[in-house]
Amino acid sequence: MPSTRLKLHSMGFSRWLNRTVGFVVFATLDIVDFLLCFTYKTLDFFFESEWKPCYCCPPPEAKPAAAGGSRSGKMIVSERSGEYSKVVSLTRTKIHLDEISDTLYSRPSLLIKLTKLVKCFKKNAVECCDESKKRSPSTKKTLLTVNSTVVEKLQRTPRWSDCHCTFCTSWVSSSNDSLFVNVQQPKDNKAQENVVFIHGFLSSSTFWTETLFPNFSDSAKSNYRFLAVDLLGYGKSPKPNDSLYTLKEHLEMIERSVISQFRLKTFHLVAHSLGCILALALAVKHPGAIKSLTLLAPPYYSVPKGVQGTQYVMRRLAPKEVWPPMAFGASVASWYEHVSRTVSLVLCKNHHLLEFLTRLLTRNRIRTYLIEGFLCHTHNASWHTLHNIIFGSGSKVEAYLDHVRDNVDCEVAVFHGGRDELIPVECSYGVKRKVPRARIHVVPDKDHITIVVGRQKEFARELELIWRRSNTTTPQLHSN
């Protein structure tokens, strides 16, 4: 009993210390990000001769309008609806309707909270209540308005703070507007089945090609065609500056570059972290094509009823805590637009130098593919993908899982590292509750990356077993 009490007391003290230190650290980061906002606006004007918008505060209320002009040949209007903004891009051929997560511009810092408190204190309490009642959505009528921040984001030219090396800009000189796909297939080009691999956030196709591809058995290499894709904004794929990297954009690029390009009628899906959301969305759109679905560390958080999904997922994934380090890194990347841009400026713009130093310091004893995948992206791509896919899909993943459970006739396997400090193991158990037939594999002493890296031979055998099993058994769908 005394030892138990001591452990509980120690845990309580650690939690209190983490929150106290976290408050000080993140309050400081609030101020730093606020100052960097003005710094970058000045630098942007100096290098690009134009003031550039940011997401530091909610966009101003715009007047109703039919459309807004754009130098890119698009007409942009936006509509606020709950936790999303819907952005309409009218091109020559079709209309795109994309959902933009409110976490892009609704990340209240300590400074903003203090400002609101001061303003609220100056007003009469009754007037505040009356104002809130007037602003409450009491009518079904919606207005299409021009969102100046979003329009400017879509208009902007390549940033001075992005890397301009040949590797990062090779897609610009190519007329082929599609994703980079690393393909490994049998020598006779007669693969019986296809497997599509989707990497996670701040990664690339090398996460699969450098680990699993060399370790598949000869039998698998002679029967399967492996297709590992670089997502939009990552690796060797296009990194367009007029993109908001929405779920719709990512899915359409995968469909055009992989499913249509290689004429896939059926395929197995293997996805990691962020890629799990895209894999589930693909399974919903192509239920009859999926032969098996393997998810690694899926970021699924069951959103309580009445709670805003985007904000809930952001606070779960990025809780503003300094420990563990993965949580601290996720919090900085999620909450601070200008601090994360500074990190991108220092690391991504100089990725060749960092790769060289890594090889030099380790005497070329380690491969740098993880570093390359981590650094070869733009801040625009990472920032919008993080918010519009991981946070923006917070309320959608549950519906995707329901659809997979009831309408997708395939085996579902979920792998998770027992020491994953970024995505908790509870997320995978949540998938199991939604899809009872899913097989859960928790690997002890492995984290978010080492769930594959370091155990690639074992994982390759596990995947081959899943694919063989999917050809011999038929999963029983569950209906409510």
Coordinates of C-alpha atoms in Angstrom, one line a residue:
M1 CA 0.0 0.0 0.0
P2 CA 2.7 2.6 0.9
S3 CA 4.5 1.9 -2.4
T4 CA 1.2 2.3 -4.4
R5 CA 0.5 5.6 -2.7
L6 CA 4.1 6.7 -3.4
K7 CA 3.6 5.8 -7.1
L8 CA 0.3 7.7 -7.3
H9 CA 1.8 10.7 -5.6
S10 CA 4.8 10.6 -8.0
M11 CA 2.5 10.4 -11.0
G12 CA 0.4 13.3 -9.7
F13 CA 3.5 15.4 -9.1
S14 CA 4.9 14.6 -12.6
R15 CA 1.5 15.6 -14.2
W16 CA 1.5 18.8 -12.2
L17 CA 5.1 19.6 -13.2
N18 CA 4.4 18.8 -16.8
R19 CA 1.4 21.2 -16.9
T20 CA 3.2 23.9 -15.0
V21 CA 6.3 23.9 -17.2
G22 CA 4.1 23.5 -20.2
F23 CA 2.1 26.6 -19.3
V24 CA 5.3 28.7 -19.1
V25 CA 6.8 27.2 -22.3
F26 CA 3.7 27.6 -24.4
A27 CA 3.0 31.1 -23.1
T28 CA 6.4 32.0 -24.2
L29 CA 5.8 30.4 -27.6
D30 CA 2.6 32.4 -27.9
I31 CA 4.6 35.6 -27.6
V32 CA 7.3 34.3 -30.0
D33 CA 4.8 33.3 -32.6
F34 CA 3.1 36.7 -32.3
L35 CA 6.4 38.5 -32.9
L36 CA 7.3 36.1 -35.7
C37 CA 4.1 37.0 -37.4
F38 CA 5.2 40.6 -37.9
T39 CA 8.7 39.5 -38.7
Y40 CA 7.5 37.2 -41.6
K41 CA 5.2 39.9 -42.9
T42 CA 8.1 42.3 -43.2
L43 CA 10.4 39.6 -44.8
D44 CA 7.6 38.6 -47.2
F45 CA 7.1 42.2 -48.3
F46 CA 10.9 42.6 -48.7
F47 CA 11.4 39.4 -50.7
E48 CA 8.1 39.2 -52.6
S49 CA 7.0 42.9 -52.7
E50 CA 3.6 42.0 -51.2
W51 CA 2.1 41.6 -47.7
K52 CA 1.2 37.9 -47.2
P53 CA -1.8 36.7 -45.1
C54 CA -1.6 34.2 -42.3
Y55 CA -4.0 32.3 -40.0
C56 CA -3.1 34.1 -36.7
C57 CA -6.6 35.2 -36.2
P58 CA -10.1 34.3 -37.6
P59 CA -10.7 35.8 -41.1
P60 CA -12.7 39.1 -41.0
E61 CA -16.4 38.9 -41.8
A62 CA -16.6 39.5 -45.5
K63 CA -19.5 41.0 -47.4
P64 CA -21.8 38.7 -49.4
A65 CA -20.4 38.3 -52.9
A66 CA -20.9 36.2 -56.0
A67 CA -17.3 35.5 -56.6
G68 CA -13.8 36.7 -56.1
G69 CA -11.2 37.1 -58.8
S70 CA -7.9 35.2 -58.7
R71 CA -4.8 35.5 -60.7
S72 CA -4.6 31.8 -61.0
G73 CA -7.7 31.7 -63.1
K74 CA -10.0 30.5 -60.3
M75 CA -13.0 32.0 -58.7
I76 CA -13.2 31.5 -55.0
V77 CA -16.1 31.8 -52.6
S78 CA -16.4 30.3 -49.1
E79 CA -19.1 29.3 -46.8
R80 CA -18.9 28.8 -43.0
S81 CA -20.7 25.8 -41.8
G82 CA -20.1 24.5 -38.3
E83 CA -16.5 23.4 -37.9
Y84 CA -15.6 23.7 -41.5
S85 CA -15.3 26.4 -44.2
K86 CA -16.3 25.2 -47.7
V87 CA -14.1 26.7 -50.4
V88 CA -15.5 26.7 -53.9
S89 CA -12.9 26.9 -56.8
L90 CA -14.5 27.5 -60.2
T91 CA -12.2 26.5 -63.0
R92 CA -12.9 26.1 -66.7
T93 CA -14.1 22.6 -66.4
K94 CA -15.6 21.9 -63.0
I95 CA -16.4 23.2 -59.5
H96 CA -14.4 22.0 -56.5
L97 CA -16.1 22.1 -53.1
D98 CA -13.4 21.6 -50.4
E99 CA -13.8 21.6 -46.6
I100 CA -11.2 23.7 -44.7
S101 CA -10.7 22.9 -41.0
D102 CA -11.5 25.7 -38.6
T103 CA -8.3 24.8 -36.6
L104 CA -6.3 26.6 -39.3
Y105 CA -7.5 30.0 -37.9
S106 CA -9.1 29.0 -34.6
R107 CA -6.1 28.2 -32.3
P108 CA -6.6 30.7 -29.4
S109 CA -3.3 31.6 -27.8
L110 CA -2.9 33.0 -24.3
L111 CA -2.6 36.5 -25.7
I112 CA -5.9 36.2 -27.6
K113 CA -7.6 34.9 -24.6
L114 CA -6.4 37.8 -22.5
T115 CA -7.5 40.2 -25.1
K116 CA -11.0 38.7 -25.2
L117 CA -11.2 38.8 -21.4
V118 CA -10.3 42.5 -21.4
K119 CA -12.9 43.3 -24.1
C120 CA -15.6 41.3 -22.3
F121 CA -14.8 43.0 -19.0
K122 CA -15.4 46.4 -20.6
K123 CA -18.9 45.4 -21.9
N124 CA -22.0 45.1 -19.9
A125 CA -22.8 41.5 -19.2
V126 CA -26.4 41.8 -20.5
E127 CA -25.2 43.3 -23.8
C128 CA -22.7 40.4 -24.2
C129 CA -25.6 38.0 -23.8
D130 CA -27.8 39.9 -26.3
E131 CA -24.9 40.0 -28.8
S132 CA -24.4 36.2 -28.5
K133 CA -28.1 35.6 -29.1
K134 CA -28.0 37.7 -32.2
R135 CA -25.1 35.9 -33.6
S136 CA -26.5 32.4 -32.9
P137 CA -27.5 30.5 -36.0
S138 CA -31.3 30.9 -35.8
T139 CA -31.9 30.6 -39.5
K140 CA -31.1 28.0 -42.1
K141 CA -30.1 30.7 -44.6
T142 CA -26.4 30.7 -45.6
L143 CA -24.4 33.3 -47.4
L144 CA -21.5 32.8 -49.8
T145 CA -18.8 35.2 -48.9
V146 CA -15.3 35.9 -50.1
N147 CA -12.8 34.7 -47.6
S148 CA -9.8 37.0 -48.3
T149 CA -7.3 34.9 -46.3
V150 CA -8.1 31.7 -48.2
V151 CA -8.1 33.5 -51.6
E152 CA -4.7 35.0 -50.9
K153 CA -3.4 31.6 -49.8
L154 CA -4.5 30.1 -53.1
Q155 CA -3.0 33.0 -55.1
R156 CA 0.4 33.1 -53.6
T157 CA 3.6 32.5 -55.5
P158 CA 6.4 30.1 -54.3
R159 CA 7.7 31.3 -51.0
W160 CA 11.3 32.6 -50.5
S161 CA 11.5 30.5 -47.4
D162 CA 11.0 27.2 -49.3
C163 CA 13.7 25.0 -50.7
H164 CA 14.4 25.6 -54.4
C165 CA 16.8 22.7 -55.0
T166 CA 16.4 20.4 -58.0
F167 CA 15.0 17.6 -55.9
C168 CA 12.2 19.7 -54.4
T169 CA 11.3 21.6 -57.6
S170 CA 11.7 18.9 -60.2
W171 CA 8.0 18.5 -60.6
V172 CA 7.7 22.2 -61.7
S173 CA 9.4 21.5 -65.0
S174 CA 7.3 18.4 -65.7
S175 CA 4.1 18.6 -67.6
N176 CA 2.8 15.5 -65.8
D177 CA 0.6 16.8 -63.0
S178 CA 0.5 13.6 -61.0
L179 CA 2.0 12.1 -57.9
F180 CA 5.3 10.2 -57.8
V181 CA 4.7 6.5 -57.5
N182 CA 7.5 4.0 -56.8
V183 CA 6.6 0.7 -58.5
Q184 CA 8.1 -2.7 -57.9
Q185 CA 6.6 -5.5 -60.0
P186 CA 7.5 -9.0 -61.3
K187 CA 10.1 -9.1 -64.1
D188 CA 7.5 -10.5 -66.5
N189 CA 5.1 -7.7 -65.6
K190 CA 2.4 -10.2 -64.9
A191 CA 1.4 -9.4 -61.3
Q192 CA -1.7 -11.2 -60.0
E193 CA -2.5 -8.6 -57.4
N194 CA -1.7 -5.0 -56.4
V195 CA -0.7 -3.5 -53.1
V196 CA -0.9 0.3 -52.6
F197 CA 1.2 1.8 -49.7
I198 CA 0.4 5.3 -48.3
H199 CA 2.9 6.9 -46.0
G200 CA 2.2 9.1 -42.9
F201 CA 2.7 12.8 -42.1
L202 CA 6.2 14.3 -42.9
S203 CA 7.2 11.1 -44.6
S204 CA 7.5 9.7 -48.2
S205 CA 7.3 6.5 -50.2
T206 CA 10.8 5.6 -49.0
F207 CA 9.3 4.7 -45.7
W208 CA 8.1 1.6 -47.5
T209 CA 10.6 1.1 -50.4
E210 CA 13.7 1.2 -48.1
T211 CA 12.2 -1.1 -45.5
L212 CA 9.5 -3.5 -46.8
F213 CA 10.2 -3.8 -50.5
P214 CA 13.6 -5.5 -50.2
N215 CA 12.3 -7.9 -47.5
F216 CA 9.3 -9.4 -49.3
S217 CA 9.7 -13.0 -50.2
D218 CA 10.4 -14.1 -53.7
S219 CA 6.9 -15.6 -53.9
A220 CA 5.4 -12.2 -53.0
K221 CA 7.6 -10.3 -55.5
S222 CA 6.6 -12.6 -58.3
N223 CA 2.8 -12.3 -57.5
Y224 CA 2.3 -8.8 -56.3
R225 CA 2.8 -5.3 -57.8
F226 CA 3.8 -2.9 -55.1
L227 CA 2.9 0.8 -55.5
A228 CA 4.2 3.3 -52.9
V229 CA 3.0 6.8 -53.5
D230 CA 4.5 10.2 -52.4
L231 CA 1.5 12.1 -51.2
L232 CA 0.7 15.6 -52.6
G233 CA 3.3 18.0 -51.1
Y234 CA 5.8 15.3 -50.1
G235 CA 8.9 13.6 -51.5
K236 CA 9.1 13.8 -55.3
S237 CA 5.4 14.7 -55.7
P238 CA 4.2 18.1 -56.7
K239 CA 4.1 20.8 -54.0
P240 CA 1.7 23.3 -55.5
N241 CA 1.5 26.7 -53.8
D242 CA -2.1 27.2 -54.8
S243 CA -3.3 24.2 -52.9
L244 CA -4.9 24.0 -49.5
Y245 CA -4.1 20.2 -49.3
T246 CA -7.7 19.2 -48.5
L247 CA -8.9 15.6 -48.2
K248 CA -10.6 16.0 -51.6
E249 CA -7.3 17.1 -53.3
H250 CA -5.3 14.3 -51.7
L251 CA -7.9 11.6 -52.7
E252 CA -8.3 12.9 -56.3
M253 CA -4.5 12.9 -56.8
I254 CA -4.2 9.3 -55.5
E255 CA -7.1 8.2 -57.7
R256 CA -5.7 9.8 -60.8
S257 CA -2.0 8.9 -60.2
V258 CA -2.4 5.4 -58.9
I259 CA -5.9 3.8 -59.4
S260 CA -6.6 5.2 -62.8
Q261 CA -3.0 5.4 -64.1
F262 CA -2.3 1.8 -63.3
R263 CA -5.8 0.6 -64.0
L264 CA -6.3 -1.0 -60.6
K265 CA -9.6 -3.0 -60.4
T266 CA -8.8 -4.5 -57.0
F267 CA -5.9 -3.8 -54.5
H268 CA -4.7 -4.3 -51.0
L269 CA -4.2 -1.1 -48.9
V270 CA -1.4 -0.6 -46.4
A271 CA -1.3 2.8 -44.6
H272 CA 0.6 4.5 -41.8
S273 CA -0.6 7.2 -39.4
L274 CA -2.0 10.1 -41.6
G275 CA -2.2 7.7 -44.5
C276 CA -4.8 5.6 -42.5
I277 CA -7.4 8.5 -42.9
L278 CA -6.8 8.5 -46.7
A279 CA -7.0 4.7 -46.8
L280 CA -10.3 4.7 -45.0
A281 CA -11.6 7.4 -47.3
L282 CA -10.5 5.4 -50.4
A283 CA -12.2 2.3 -49.0
V284 CA -15.4 4.3 -48.7
K285 CA -15.2 5.5 -52.3
H286 CA -14.1 2.2 -53.7
P287 CA -15.6 -0.5 -51.4
G288 CA -15.6 -3.2 -54.0
A289 CA -12.0 -2.8 -54.9
I290 CA -10.4 -3.2 -51.5
K291 CA -9.1 -6.8 -50.9
S292 CA -7.5 -6.1 -47.5
L293 CA -7.0 -3.0 -45.3
T294 CA -3.9 -2.8 -43.1
L295 CA -3.7 0.3 -40.8
L296 CA -0.6 1.2 -38.8
A297 CA -1.2 3.6 -35.8
P298 CA -4.5 5.0 -37.1
P299 CA -5.2 8.5 -35.6
Y300 CA -8.8 7.7 -34.6
Y301 CA -10.3 9.6 -31.7
S302 CA -13.9 9.0 -30.7
V303 CA -15.4 12.5 -30.6
P304 CA -17.9 12.9 -27.7
K305 CA -21.4 14.0 -28.8
G306 CA -21.8 17.8 -28.8
V307 CA -18.1 18.4 -29.1
Q308 CA -16.5 20.0 -32.1
G309 CA -14.5 17.3 -33.8
T310 CA -11.7 19.3 -35.3
Q311 CA -10.8 21.1 -32.0
Y312 CA -11.2 17.9 -30.0
V313 CA -8.7 15.9 -32.2
M314 CA -6.2 18.8 -32.2
R315 CA -6.2 18.9 -28.4
R316 CA -5.9 15.2 -28.1
L317 CA -3.0 14.9 -30.6
A318 CA -1.3 18.2 -29.7
P319 CA -2.1 18.7 -26.0
K320 CA 0.4 21.5 -25.3
E321 CA 2.6 19.4 -23.1
V322 CA 6.4 19.5 -23.0
W323 CA 6.7 15.8 -22.2
P324 CA 6.9 13.3 -23.9
P325 CA 9.0 15.0 -26.7
M326 CA 6.7 13.7 -29.5
A327 CA 3.8 15.4 -27.9
F328 CA 5.8 18.6 -27.6
G329 CA 6.8 18.5 -31.2
A330 CA 3.2 17.8 -32.3
S331 CA 2.0 20.7 -30.3
V332 CA 4.5 23.2 -31.7
A333 CA 3.7 22.0 -35.3
S334 CA 0.0 22.2 -34.7
W335 CA -0.5 25.4 -32.7
Y336 CA 2.2 27.8 -34.0
E337 CA 2.1 28.7 -37.7
H338 CA 5.1 31.0 -37.6
V339 CA 7.2 28.9 -35.3
S340 CA 6.6 25.9 -37.4
R341 CA 7.5 27.9 -40.5
T342 CA 10.8 28.9 -38.9
V343 CA 11.5 25.2 -38.2
S344 CA 10.7 24.5 -41.8
L345 CA 13.0 27.4 -43.0
V346 CA 15.9 26.1 -40.9
L347 CA 15.5 22.4 -41.6
C348 CA 13.8 21.9 -44.9
K349 CA 15.5 24.7 -46.8
N350 CA 18.8 23.2 -45.8
H351 CA 18.0 19.5 -46.0
H352 CA 20.9 18.6 -48.2
L353 CA 23.4 20.1 -45.7
L354 CA 21.7 18.2 -42.8
E355 CA 21.8 14.9 -44.7
F356 CA 25.5 15.5 -45.5
L357 CA 26.2 16.2 -41.8
T358 CA 24.3 13.2 -40.7
R359 CA 26.3 10.9 -43.0
L360 CA 29.5 12.6 -41.9
L361 CA 28.9 12.3 -38.2
T362 CA 27.8 8.7 -38.4
R363 CA 30.5 7.9 -41.0
N364 CA 27.8 6.9 -43.4
R365 CA 26.7 4.0 -41.1
I366 CA 23.0 4.9 -41.2
R367 CA 20.7 5.5 -44.2
T368 CA 19.1 8.9 -44.4
Y369 CA 15.8 8.0 -46.1
L370 CA 13.8 8.9 -42.9
I371 CA 15.5 12.3 -42.8
E372 CA 14.9 12.9 -46.5
G373 CA 11.2 12.1 -46.1
F374 CA 10.9 14.2 -43.0
L375 CA 12.5 17.3 -44.6
C376 CA 11.4 17.3 -48.2
H377 CA 8.2 19.3 -48.1
T378 CA 7.0 22.9 -47.9
H379 CA 5.5 24.6 -44.9
N380 CA 2.4 25.2 -46.9
A381 CA 2.0 21.5 -47.6
S382 CA 2.7 20.3 -44.1
W383 CA 0.6 23.0 -42.3
H384 CA -2.5 22.5 -44.5
T385 CA -2.3 18.7 -44.6
L386 CA -2.0 18.5 -40.8
H387 CA -5.0 20.7 -40.2
N388 CA -7.3 19.8 -43.1
I389 CA -6.6 16.0 -43.0
I390 CA -5.7 14.9 -39.5
F391 CA -7.7 17.5 -37.5
G392 CA -10.3 18.3 -40.2
S393 CA -11.3 14.6 -40.5
G394 CA -11.9 14.3 -36.8
S395 CA -15.6 13.9 -37.2
K396 CA -15.4 11.9 -40.4
V397 CA -13.3 8.9 -39.4
E398 CA -16.0 7.4 -37.3
A399 CA -18.4 7.5 -40.3
Y400 CA -15.6 5.9 -42.5
L401 CA -15.2 3.1 -40.0
D402 CA -19.0 2.5 -39.9
H403 CA -19.0 2.3 -43.7
V404 CA -16.0 -0.1 -43.7
R405 CA -17.7 -2.3 -41.1
D406 CA -21.0 -2.5 -43.0
N407 CA -20.1 -2.2 -46.7
V408 CA -16.5 -3.1 -47.3
D409 CA -16.0 -6.9 -47.6
C410 CA -12.4 -7.2 -46.7
E411 CA -10.0 -8.2 -43.9
V412 CA -9.1 -5.3 -41.6
A413 CA -5.8 -5.5 -39.7
V414 CA -4.5 -2.9 -37.3
F415 CA -0.9 -2.6 -36.0
H416 CA 0.2 -0.3 -33.2
G417 CA 3.4 0.2 -31.2
G418 CA 3.0 -0.4 -27.5
R419 CA 5.3 2.6 -26.8
D420 CA 3.8 5.0 -29.4
E421 CA 3.9 8.4 -27.7
L422 CA 2.3 10.3 -30.6
I423 CA -0.8 8.2 -31.4
P424 CA -2.0 6.3 -28.3
V425 CA -2.8 2.6 -28.5
E426 CA -6.4 3.4 -27.5
C427 CA -6.9 4.7 -31.0
S428 CA -6.5 1.2 -32.4
Y429 CA -8.7 -0.3 -29.8
G430 CA -11.3 2.3 -30.8
V431 CA -11.1 1.0 -34.4
K432 CA -11.7 -2.5 -33.0
R433 CA -14.9 -1.3 -31.2
K434 CA -16.1 0.3 -34.5
V435 CA -15.1 -2.7 -36.7
P436 CA -15.4 -5.8 -34.6
R437 CA -13.8 -8.1 -37.2
A438 CA -10.6 -6.0 -37.2
R439 CA -7.5 -7.9 -36.0
I440 CA -5.5 -5.8 -33.5
H441 CA -1.7 -6.4 -33.2
V442 CA 0.0 -4.4 -30.5
V443 CA 3.8 -4.7 -30.7
P444 CA 5.5 -4.2 -27.3
D445 CA 8.5 -1.9 -27.1
K446 CA 7.8 -0.3 -30.5
D447 CA 6.9 3.3 -31.2
H448 CA 5.3 5.3 -34.1
I449 CA 8.3 4.6 -36.4
T450 CA 9.8 1.4 -35.2
I451 CA 6.5 -0.4 -35.7
V452 CA 8.0 -0.8 -39.2
V453 CA 11.6 0.4 -39.1
G454 CA 13.8 -2.2 -37.4
R455 CA 11.2 -5.0 -37.8
Q456 CA 10.7 -4.8 -41.5
K457 CA 11.4 -8.5 -42.1
E458 CA 8.8 -9.6 -39.6
F459 CA 6.3 -7.1 -40.7
A460 CA 6.8 -8.1 -44.4
R461 CA 5.9 -11.7 -43.4
E462 CA 2.8 -10.5 -41.5
L463 CA 1.6 -8.6 -44.5
E464 CA 2.1 -11.5 -46.8
L465 CA 0.0 -13.7 -44.4
I466 CA -2.8 -11.1 -44.4
W467 CA -2.8 -11.0 -48.3
R468 CA -2.9 -14.8 -48.5
R469 CA -5.6 -15.0 -45.9
S470 CA -7.7 -12.4 -47.8
N471 CA -7.8 -14.7 -50.8
T472 CA -9.0 -17.8 -48.9
T473 CA -11.5 -16.3 -46.4
T474 CA -14.4 -14.0 -46.7
P475 CA -14.9 -11.6 -43.8
Q476 CA -18.4 -11.4 -42.3
L477 CA -19.8 -7.9 -42.4
H478 CA -21.5 -6.6 -39.3
S479 CA -24.8 -4.8 -39.5
N480 CA -26.5 -2.8 -36.9

